[in-house]
Amino acid sequence: MNTEKGFIFDLDGVIVDTARFHYLAWKKAAAEFNFELTHEQNEQLKGVSRVDSLKKILNWANANVSKEKFDELAANKNADYLTYVEKMTEADILPGVKEILAEIKAANYPIALGSASKNAPTILEKVGIMDMFDAIVDGNSVSKAKPDPEVFLIAAKQLNVAPENCIVFEDAEAGIAAANSAQMISIGLGNEQNLKEADYNFSSFTEITFNFLKQLQPK
Ligand code: B16
Ligand code: MG
């Protein structure tokens, strides 16, 4: 393995577009306490853990629920979300992702997943790219959510690559903040306006060449 560099991929919004499924499922959950979740609010839930997402929604709704109801809302939301995940296939992988993963792998650099999602392994299996990853660090293995750098630091450790030599792909502001505070090279994917703190910005993997990634140096 060439540990001069390591590559860490976020999942939702980077490898697959599951934000729309989260939105549909949260919308249904919020309707239970008569709150209409907007698209703009959903944007703020990107990269945020399930529990913290529900806390934010309840806060926006000015709603208070018991611990039991909170757990029930979160469980129902996840069950609903999984009905969408169940239908995912390889075709749901975002453009350019498989190509870049293959090039990184062919050059023998290690690859990790660094996601807030507890459903990450299920999703990677569904879309058929689990075997591309040397390490999976997800919502099941971290105690501190992004923007804390924990998820990416654990990933770097598992890849046996120094944090400053890791390159992180992220679509969320909290994820870019986490990568920067881990001293890693951050690449923002998607709306540049929301990801101003990223070291580099691209709208999609189809714009990123392997040569560009290969020449990146620690900041
Ligand atoms: P789950 P990422 C994040 O994944 C999503 O962006 C966020 O919207 C979601 O609430 C979170 O995972 C938790 O997901 O309910 O599946 O555990 O972008 O960090 O890959
Ligand atoms: Mg994301």
PDB file of C-alpha atoms and ligand atoms in Angstrom:
ATOM      1  CA  MET A   1       0.000   0.000   0.000  1.00  0.00           C
ATOM      2  CA  ASN A   2       1.266   3.477  -0.889  1.00  0.00           C
ATOM      3  CA  THR A   3       0.709   5.396   2.373  1.00  0.00           C
ATOM      4  CA  GLU A   4       2.157   8.684   1.048  1.00  0.00           C
ATOM      5  CA  LYS A   5      -1.468   9.726   0.623  1.00  0.00           C
ATOM      6  CA  GLY A   6      -4.858   8.545   1.860  1.00  0.00           C
ATOM      7  CA  PHE A   7      -8.287   9.354   0.474  1.00  0.00           C
ATOM      8  CA  ILE A   8     -11.349   9.784   2.683  1.00  0.00           C
ATOM      9  CA  PHE A   9     -14.823   9.942   1.173  1.00  0.00           C
ATOM     10  CA  ASP A  10     -17.950  11.224   2.858  1.00  0.00           C
ATOM     11  CA  LEU A  11     -20.991   9.166   1.807  1.00  0.00           C
ATOM     12  CA  ASP A  12     -24.232  11.133   1.528  1.00  0.00           C
ATOM     13  CA  GLY A  13     -23.848  13.866  -1.081  1.00  0.00           C
ATOM     14  CA  VAL A  14     -20.423  12.646  -2.222  1.00  0.00           C
ATOM     15  CA  ILE A  15     -20.801   9.003  -3.277  1.00  0.00           C
ATOM     16  CA  VAL A  16     -24.601   8.873  -3.427  1.00  0.00           C
ATOM     17  CA  ASP A  17     -27.377  11.449  -3.284  1.00  0.00           C
ATOM     18  CA  THR A  18     -29.350  10.267  -0.276  1.00  0.00           C
ATOM     19  CA  ALA A  19     -30.148  13.806   0.967  1.00  0.00           C
ATOM     20  CA  ARG A  20     -33.467  13.641  -0.909  1.00  0.00           C
ATOM     21  CA  PHE A  21     -34.386  10.398   0.916  1.00  0.00           C
ATOM     22  CA  HIS A  22     -33.437  11.924   4.277  1.00  0.00           C
ATOM     23  CA  TYR A  23     -35.620  14.915   3.353  1.00  0.00           C
ATOM     24  CA  LEU A  24     -38.677  12.826   2.505  1.00  0.00           C
ATOM     25  CA  ALA A  25     -38.287  10.782   5.686  1.00  0.00           C
ATOM     26  CA  TRP A  26     -37.714  13.830   7.950  1.00  0.00           C
ATOM     27  CA  LYS A  27     -40.652  15.635   6.327  1.00  0.00           C
ATOM     28  CA  LYS A  28     -42.925  12.724   7.247  1.00  0.00           C
ATOM     29  CA  ALA A  29     -41.545  12.597  10.798  1.00  0.00           C
ATOM     30  CA  ALA A  30     -41.947  16.380  11.255  1.00  0.00           C
ATOM     31  CA  ALA A  31     -45.544  16.243  10.023  1.00  0.00           C
ATOM     32  CA  GLU A  32     -46.292  14.201  13.161  1.00  0.00           C
ATOM     33  CA  PHE A  33     -45.806  17.350  15.215  1.00  0.00           C
ATOM     34  CA  ASN A  34     -47.404  19.535  12.523  1.00  0.00           C
ATOM     35  CA  PHE A  35     -44.171  21.008  11.280  1.00  0.00           C
ATOM     36  CA  GLU A  36     -43.467  21.532   7.613  1.00  0.00           C
ATOM     37  CA  LEU A  37     -39.748  21.020   6.985  1.00  0.00           C
ATOM     38  CA  THR A  38     -38.420  23.172   4.159  1.00  0.00           C
ATOM     39  CA  HIS A  39     -35.784  22.344   1.589  1.00  0.00           C
ATOM     40  CA  GLU A  40     -33.552  25.079   3.039  1.00  0.00           C
ATOM     41  CA  GLN A  41     -33.802  23.563   6.501  1.00  0.00           C
ATOM     42  CA  ASN A  42     -32.966  20.150   5.067  1.00  0.00           C
ATOM     43  CA  GLU A  43     -29.745  21.639   3.649  1.00  0.00           C
ATOM     44  CA  GLN A  44     -28.696  22.393   7.219  1.00  0.00           C
ATOM     45  CA  LEU A  45     -29.107  18.723   8.139  1.00  0.00           C
ATOM     46  CA  LYS A  46     -26.449  17.546   5.697  1.00  0.00           C
ATOM     47  CA  GLY A  47     -23.646  15.773   7.519  1.00  0.00           C
ATOM     48  CA  VAL A  48     -25.503  16.142  10.841  1.00  0.00           C
ATOM     49  CA  SER A  49     -26.159  12.946  12.826  1.00  0.00           C
ATOM     50  CA  ARG A  50     -29.669  11.478  13.124  1.00  0.00           C
ATOM     51  CA  VAL A  51     -30.120  12.510  16.759  1.00  0.00           C
ATOM     52  CA  ASP A  52     -28.785  16.024  16.183  1.00  0.00           C
ATOM     53  CA  SER A  53     -30.972  16.382  13.069  1.00  0.00           C
ATOM     54  CA  LEU A  54     -34.101  15.575  15.089  1.00  0.00           C
ATOM     55  CA  LYS A  55     -33.034  17.981  17.834  1.00  0.00           C
ATOM     56  CA  LYS A  56     -32.650  20.743  15.222  1.00  0.00           C
ATOM     57  CA  ILE A  57     -36.057  20.035  13.661  1.00  0.00           C
ATOM     58  CA  LEU A  58     -37.787  20.039  17.071  1.00  0.00           C
ATOM     59  CA  ASN A  59     -36.054  23.301  17.829  1.00  0.00           C
ATOM     60  CA  TRP A  60     -37.244  24.895  14.568  1.00  0.00           C
ATOM     61  CA  ALA A  61     -40.756  23.629  15.305  1.00  0.00           C
ATOM     62  CA  ASN A  62     -40.606  24.910  18.880  1.00  0.00           C
ATOM     63  CA  ALA A  63     -41.757  21.464  19.883  1.00  0.00           C
ATOM     64  CA  ASN A  64     -40.955  19.446  22.981  1.00  0.00           C
ATOM     65  CA  VAL A  65     -41.310  15.679  23.114  1.00  0.00           C
ATOM     66  CA  SER A  66     -40.633  13.033  25.745  1.00  0.00           C
ATOM     67  CA  LYS A  67     -37.529  10.850  25.516  1.00  0.00           C
ATOM     68  CA  GLU A  68     -39.741   7.927  24.407  1.00  0.00           C
ATOM     69  CA  LYS A  69     -41.370   9.995  21.652  1.00  0.00           C
ATOM     70  CA  PHE A  70     -37.968  11.292  20.532  1.00  0.00           C
ATOM     71  CA  ASP A  71     -36.664   7.739  20.169  1.00  0.00           C
ATOM     72  CA  GLU A  72     -39.839   6.678  18.375  1.00  0.00           C
ATOM     73  CA  LEU A  73     -39.625   9.599  15.896  1.00  0.00           C
ATOM     74  CA  ALA A  74     -35.967   8.800  15.148  1.00  0.00           C
ATOM     75  CA  ALA A  75     -36.671   5.081  14.725  1.00  0.00           C
ATOM     76  CA  ASN A  76     -39.668   5.697  12.444  1.00  0.00           C
ATOM     77  CA  LYS A  77     -37.693   8.199  10.371  1.00  0.00           C
ATOM     78  CA  ASN A  78     -34.931   5.655   9.908  1.00  0.00           C
ATOM     79  CA  ALA A  79     -37.346   2.865   8.970  1.00  0.00           C
ATOM     80  CA  ASP A  80     -38.913   5.168   6.392  1.00  0.00           C
ATOM     81  CA  TYR A  81     -35.471   6.230   5.080  1.00  0.00           C
ATOM     82  CA  LEU A  82     -34.461   2.578   4.717  1.00  0.00           C
ATOM     83  CA  THR A  83     -37.428   1.893   2.427  1.00  0.00           C
ATOM     84  CA  TYR A  84     -35.761   4.284  -0.057  1.00  0.00           C
ATOM     85  CA  VAL A  85     -32.274   2.855   0.551  1.00  0.00           C
ATOM     86  CA  GLU A  86     -33.669  -0.628  -0.116  1.00  0.00           C
ATOM     87  CA  LYS A  87     -34.366   0.395  -3.728  1.00  0.00           C
ATOM     88  CA  MET A  88     -30.860   1.779  -4.374  1.00  0.00           C
ATOM     89  CA  THR A  89     -28.623   0.193  -7.013  1.00  0.00           C
ATOM     90  CA  GLU A  90     -25.246   0.836  -8.630  1.00  0.00           C
ATOM     91  CA  ALA A  91     -27.016   3.424 -10.822  1.00  0.00           C
ATOM     92  CA  ASP A  92     -27.368   5.650  -7.739  1.00  0.00           C
ATOM     93  CA  ILE A  93     -23.610   6.218  -7.501  1.00  0.00           C
ATOM     94  CA  LEU A  94     -22.916   9.844  -8.406  1.00  0.00           C
ATOM     95  CA  PRO A  95     -21.156  10.585 -11.735  1.00  0.00           C
ATOM     96  CA  GLY A  96     -17.375  10.115 -11.774  1.00  0.00           C
ATOM     97  CA  VAL A  97     -17.164   8.396  -8.364  1.00  0.00           C
ATOM     98  CA  LYS A  98     -16.504   4.852  -9.579  1.00  0.00           C
ATOM     99  CA  GLU A  99     -13.866   6.075 -12.047  1.00  0.00           C
ATOM    100  CA  ILE A 100     -11.926   8.056  -9.426  1.00  0.00           C
ATOM    101  CA  LEU A 101     -12.151   5.205  -6.888  1.00  0.00           C
ATOM    102  CA  ALA A 102     -10.745   2.822  -9.509  1.00  0.00           C
ATOM    103  CA  GLU A 103      -7.842   5.160 -10.330  1.00  0.00           C
ATOM    104  CA  ILE A 104      -6.946   5.696  -6.667  1.00  0.00           C
ATOM    105  CA  LYS A 105      -7.084   1.951  -6.083  1.00  0.00           C
ATOM    106  CA  ALA A 106      -4.991   1.163  -9.162  1.00  0.00           C
ATOM    107  CA  ALA A 107      -2.283   3.508  -7.795  1.00  0.00           C
ATOM    108  CA  ASN A 108      -2.412   1.530  -4.544  1.00  0.00           C
ATOM    109  CA  TYR A 109      -3.423   4.435  -2.283  1.00  0.00           C
ATOM    110  CA  PRO A 110      -5.669   3.497   0.664  1.00  0.00           C
ATOM    111  CA  ILE A 111      -9.311   4.607   0.703  1.00  0.00           C
ATOM    112  CA  ALA A 112     -11.625   5.177   3.689  1.00  0.00           C
ATOM    113  CA  LEU A 113     -15.221   6.142   4.208  1.00  0.00           C
ATOM    114  CA  GLY A 114     -15.786   8.942   6.747  1.00  0.00           C
ATOM    115  CA  SER A 115     -19.511   9.353   7.205  1.00  0.00           C
ATOM    116  CA  ALA A 116     -21.942  10.406   9.939  1.00  0.00           C
ATOM    117  CA  SER A 117     -24.430   7.787   8.762  1.00  0.00           C
ATOM    118  CA  LYS A 118     -25.179   4.660  10.762  1.00  0.00           C
ATOM    119  CA  ASN A 119     -26.556   3.181   7.534  1.00  0.00           C
ATOM    120  CA  ALA A 120     -23.268   3.540   5.638  1.00  0.00           C
ATOM    121  CA  PRO A 121     -22.412  -0.190   5.346  1.00  0.00           C
ATOM    122  CA  THR A 122     -25.953  -0.987   4.135  1.00  0.00           C
ATOM    123  CA  ILE A 123     -25.739   1.721   1.455  1.00  0.00           C
ATOM    124  CA  LEU A 124     -22.268   0.686   0.248  1.00  0.00           C
ATOM    125  CA  GLU A 125     -23.473  -2.924  -0.048  1.00  0.00           C
ATOM    126  CA  LYS A 126     -26.620  -1.848  -1.922  1.00  0.00           C
ATOM    127  CA  VAL A 127     -24.666   0.136  -4.521  1.00  0.00           C
ATOM    128  CA  GLY A 128     -21.957  -2.549  -4.741  1.00  0.00           C
ATOM    129  CA  ILE A 129     -18.757  -0.668  -3.854  1.00  0.00           C
ATOM    130  CA  MET A 130     -18.010  -1.946  -0.349  1.00  0.00           C
ATOM    131  CA  ASP A 131     -14.859  -3.733  -1.580  1.00  0.00           C
ATOM    132  CA  MET A 132     -13.262  -0.439  -2.705  1.00  0.00           C
ATOM    133  CA  PHE A 133     -12.740   0.669   0.923  1.00  0.00           C
ATOM    134  CA  ASP A 134      -9.824  -0.221   3.176  1.00  0.00           C
ATOM    135  CA  ALA A 135     -11.591   1.291   6.203  1.00  0.00           C
ATOM    136  CA  ILE A 136     -15.151   2.258   7.067  1.00  0.00           C
ATOM    137  CA  VAL A 137     -15.609   4.902   9.747  1.00  0.00           C
ATOM    138  CA  ASP A 138     -19.260   5.831  10.197  1.00  0.00           C
ATOM    139  CA  GLY A 139     -21.904   6.906  12.697  1.00  0.00           C
ATOM    140  CA  ASN A 140     -21.519   3.572  14.490  1.00  0.00           C
ATOM    141  CA  SER A 141     -17.850   4.130  15.284  1.00  0.00           C
ATOM    142  CA  VAL A 142     -17.610   7.775  16.335  1.00  0.00           C
ATOM    143  CA  SER A 143     -18.633   9.536  19.532  1.00  0.00           C
ATOM    144  CA  LYS A 144     -18.299  13.121  18.298  1.00  0.00           C
ATOM    145  CA  ALA A 145     -20.160  14.349  15.230  1.00  0.00           C
ATOM    146  CA  LYS A 146     -18.711  16.567  12.469  1.00  0.00           C
ATOM    147  CA  PRO A 147     -17.466  19.384  12.680  1.00  0.00           C
ATOM    148  CA  ASP A 148     -15.398  17.492  15.232  1.00  0.00           C
ATOM    149  CA  PRO A 149     -12.489  15.912  13.329  1.00  0.00           C
ATOM    150  CA  GLU A 150     -12.812  12.533  15.119  1.00  0.00           C
ATOM    151  CA  VAL A 151     -14.328  10.632  12.173  1.00  0.00           C
ATOM    152  CA  PHE A 152     -11.517  11.650   9.807  1.00  0.00           C
ATOM    153  CA  LEU A 153      -8.727  11.189  12.373  1.00  0.00           C
ATOM    154  CA  ILE A 154      -9.899   7.632  13.060  1.00  0.00           C
ATOM    155  CA  ALA A 155     -10.006   7.020   9.295  1.00  0.00           C
ATOM    156  CA  ALA A 156      -6.419   8.328   8.859  1.00  0.00           C
ATOM    157  CA  LYS A 157      -5.253   6.076  11.668  1.00  0.00           C
ATOM    158  CA  GLN A 158      -6.933   3.043  10.145  1.00  0.00           C
ATOM    159  CA  LEU A 159      -5.349   3.843   6.775  1.00  0.00           C
ATOM    160  CA  ASN A 160      -1.976   4.335   8.458  1.00  0.00           C
ATOM    161  CA  VAL A 161      -1.576   7.726   6.756  1.00  0.00           C
ATOM    162  CA  ALA A 162      -0.582  10.977   8.523  1.00  0.00           C
ATOM    163  CA  PRO A 163      -3.608  13.344   8.732  1.00  0.00           C
ATOM    164  CA  GLU A 164      -1.843  16.084   6.700  1.00  0.00           C
ATOM    165  CA  ASN A 165      -1.430  13.598   3.835  1.00  0.00           C
ATOM    166  CA  CYS A 166      -5.134  12.751   3.771  1.00  0.00           C
ATOM    167  CA  ILE A 167      -7.496  14.196   1.197  1.00  0.00           C
ATOM    168  CA  VAL A 168     -11.144  14.495   2.234  1.00  0.00           C
ATOM    169  CA  PHE A 169     -14.121  14.743  -0.129  1.00  0.00           C
ATOM    170  CA  GLU A 170     -17.131  16.431   1.504  1.00  0.00           C
ATOM    171  CA  ASP A 171     -20.431  18.053   0.538  1.00  0.00           C
ATOM    172  CA  ALA A 172     -21.279  19.566   3.938  1.00  0.00           C
ATOM    173  CA  GLU A 173     -20.005  22.653   5.710  1.00  0.00           C
ATOM    174  CA  ALA A 174     -19.596  20.674   8.952  1.00  0.00           C
ATOM    175  CA  GLY A 175     -17.573  18.050   7.061  1.00  0.00           C
ATOM    176  CA  ILE A 176     -15.208  20.616   5.521  1.00  0.00           C
ATOM    177  CA  ALA A 177     -14.730  22.166   8.975  1.00  0.00           C
ATOM    178  CA  ALA A 178     -13.936  18.694  10.382  1.00  0.00           C
ATOM    179  CA  ALA A 179     -11.378  17.997   7.622  1.00  0.00           C
ATOM    180  CA  ASN A 180      -9.717  21.393   8.075  1.00  0.00           C
ATOM    181  CA  SER A 181      -9.464  20.988  11.811  1.00  0.00           C
ATOM    182  CA  ALA A 182      -7.866  17.546  11.247  1.00  0.00           C
ATOM    183  CA  GLN A 183      -5.218  19.418   9.122  1.00  0.00           C
ATOM    184  CA  MET A 184      -6.305  17.451   6.070  1.00  0.00           C
ATOM    185  CA  ILE A 185      -6.682  18.694   2.490  1.00  0.00           C
ATOM    186  CA  SER A 186     -10.396  19.425   2.020  1.00  0.00           C
ATOM    187  CA  ILE A 187     -12.205  19.153  -1.278  1.00  0.00           C
ATOM    188  CA  GLY A 188     -15.745  20.529  -1.372  1.00  0.00           C
ATOM    189  CA  LEU A 189     -18.228  18.954  -3.758  1.00  0.00           C
ATOM    190  CA  GLY A 190     -21.408  20.798  -4.677  1.00  0.00           C
ATOM    191  CA  ASN A 191     -22.481  24.339  -3.984  1.00  0.00           C
ATOM    192  CA  GLU A 192     -19.303  26.433  -3.553  1.00  0.00           C
ATOM    193  CA  GLN A 193     -21.239  29.156  -1.709  1.00  0.00           C
ATOM    194  CA  ASN A 194     -21.908  26.736   1.173  1.00  0.00           C
ATOM    195  CA  LEU A 195     -18.377  25.349   1.163  1.00  0.00           C
ATOM    196  CA  LYS A 196     -16.230  28.456   1.168  1.00  0.00           C
ATOM    197  CA  GLU A 197     -13.790  27.010   3.717  1.00  0.00           C
ATOM    198  CA  ALA A 198     -12.796  24.104   1.447  1.00  0.00           C
ATOM    199  CA  ASP A 199      -9.227  24.103   0.063  1.00  0.00           C
ATOM    200  CA  TYR A 200     -10.614  23.222  -3.381  1.00  0.00           C
ATOM    201  CA  ASN A 201     -14.126  23.232  -4.829  1.00  0.00           C
ATOM    202  CA  PHE A 202     -15.670  21.188  -7.607  1.00  0.00           C
ATOM    203  CA  SER A 203     -19.267  20.715  -8.592  1.00  0.00           C
ATOM    204  CA  SER A 204     -18.800  17.012  -9.366  1.00  0.00           C
ATOM    205  CA  PHE A 205     -16.203  14.221  -9.529  1.00  0.00           C
ATOM    206  CA  THR A 206     -16.392  14.418 -13.308  1.00  0.00           C
ATOM    207  CA  GLU A 207     -14.316  17.625 -12.965  1.00  0.00           C
ATOM    208  CA  ILE A 208     -11.585  16.017 -10.839  1.00  0.00           C
ATOM    209  CA  THR A 209      -8.659  14.256 -12.486  1.00  0.00           C
ATOM    210  CA  PHE A 210      -6.453  11.724 -10.768  1.00  0.00           C
ATOM    211  CA  ASN A 211      -3.395  13.757 -11.830  1.00  0.00           C
ATOM    212  CA  PHE A 212      -4.747  16.699  -9.840  1.00  0.00           C
ATOM    213  CA  LEU A 213      -5.179  14.503  -6.752  1.00  0.00           C
ATOM    214  CA  LYS A 214      -1.736  12.936  -7.135  1.00  0.00           C
ATOM    215  CA  GLN A 215       0.092  16.262  -7.065  1.00  0.00           C
ATOM    216  CA  LEU A 216      -1.686  17.647  -3.959  1.00  0.00           C
ATOM    217  CA  GLN A 217       0.688  18.580  -1.137  1.00  0.00           C
ATOM    218  CA  PRO A 218       0.055  19.039   2.615  1.00  0.00           C
ATOM    219  CA  LYS A 219      -0.985  22.589   3.465  1.00  0.00           C
TER     220      LYS A 219
HETATM  221  P1  B16 B   1     -28.238   8.087   9.430  1.00  0.00           P
HETATM  222  P2  B16 B   1     -22.748  11.823   5.597  1.00  0.00           P
HETATM  223  C1  B16 B   1     -25.029  12.037   7.000  1.00  0.00           C
HETATM  224  O1  B16 B   1     -24.189  11.338   6.139  1.00  0.00           O
HETATM  225  C2  B16 B   1     -26.140  12.762   6.245  1.00  0.00           C
HETATM  226  O2  B16 B   1     -25.605  13.784   5.450  1.00  0.00           O
HETATM  227  C3  B16 B   1     -27.112  13.347   7.226  1.00  0.00           C
HETATM  228  O3  B16 B   1     -28.161  14.022   6.553  1.00  0.00           O
HETATM  229  C4  B16 B   1     -27.675  12.231   8.115  1.00  0.00           C
HETATM  230  O4  B16 B   1     -28.567  12.738   9.080  1.00  0.00           O
HETATM  231  C5  B16 B   1     -26.508  11.519   8.796  1.00  0.00           C
HETATM  232  O5  B16 B   1     -25.615  11.030   7.822  1.00  0.00           O
HETATM  233  C6  B16 B   1     -26.948  10.376   9.679  1.00  0.00           C
HETATM  234  O6  B16 B   1     -27.489   9.380   8.869  1.00  0.00           O
HETATM  235  O7  B16 B   1     -29.572   8.512   9.903  1.00  0.00           O
HETATM  236  O8  B16 B   1     -28.265   7.208   8.205  1.00  0.00           O
HETATM  237  O9  B16 B   1     -27.368   7.513  10.524  1.00  0.00           O
HETATM  238  O10 B16 B   1     -23.009  13.003   4.714  1.00  0.00           O
HETATM  239  O11 B16 B   1     -21.876  12.128   6.802  1.00  0.00           O
HETATM  240  O12 B16 B   1     -22.292  10.609   4.847  1.00  0.00           O
HETATM  241 MG    MG B   2     -22.366  14.370   3.199  1.00  0.00          MG
END
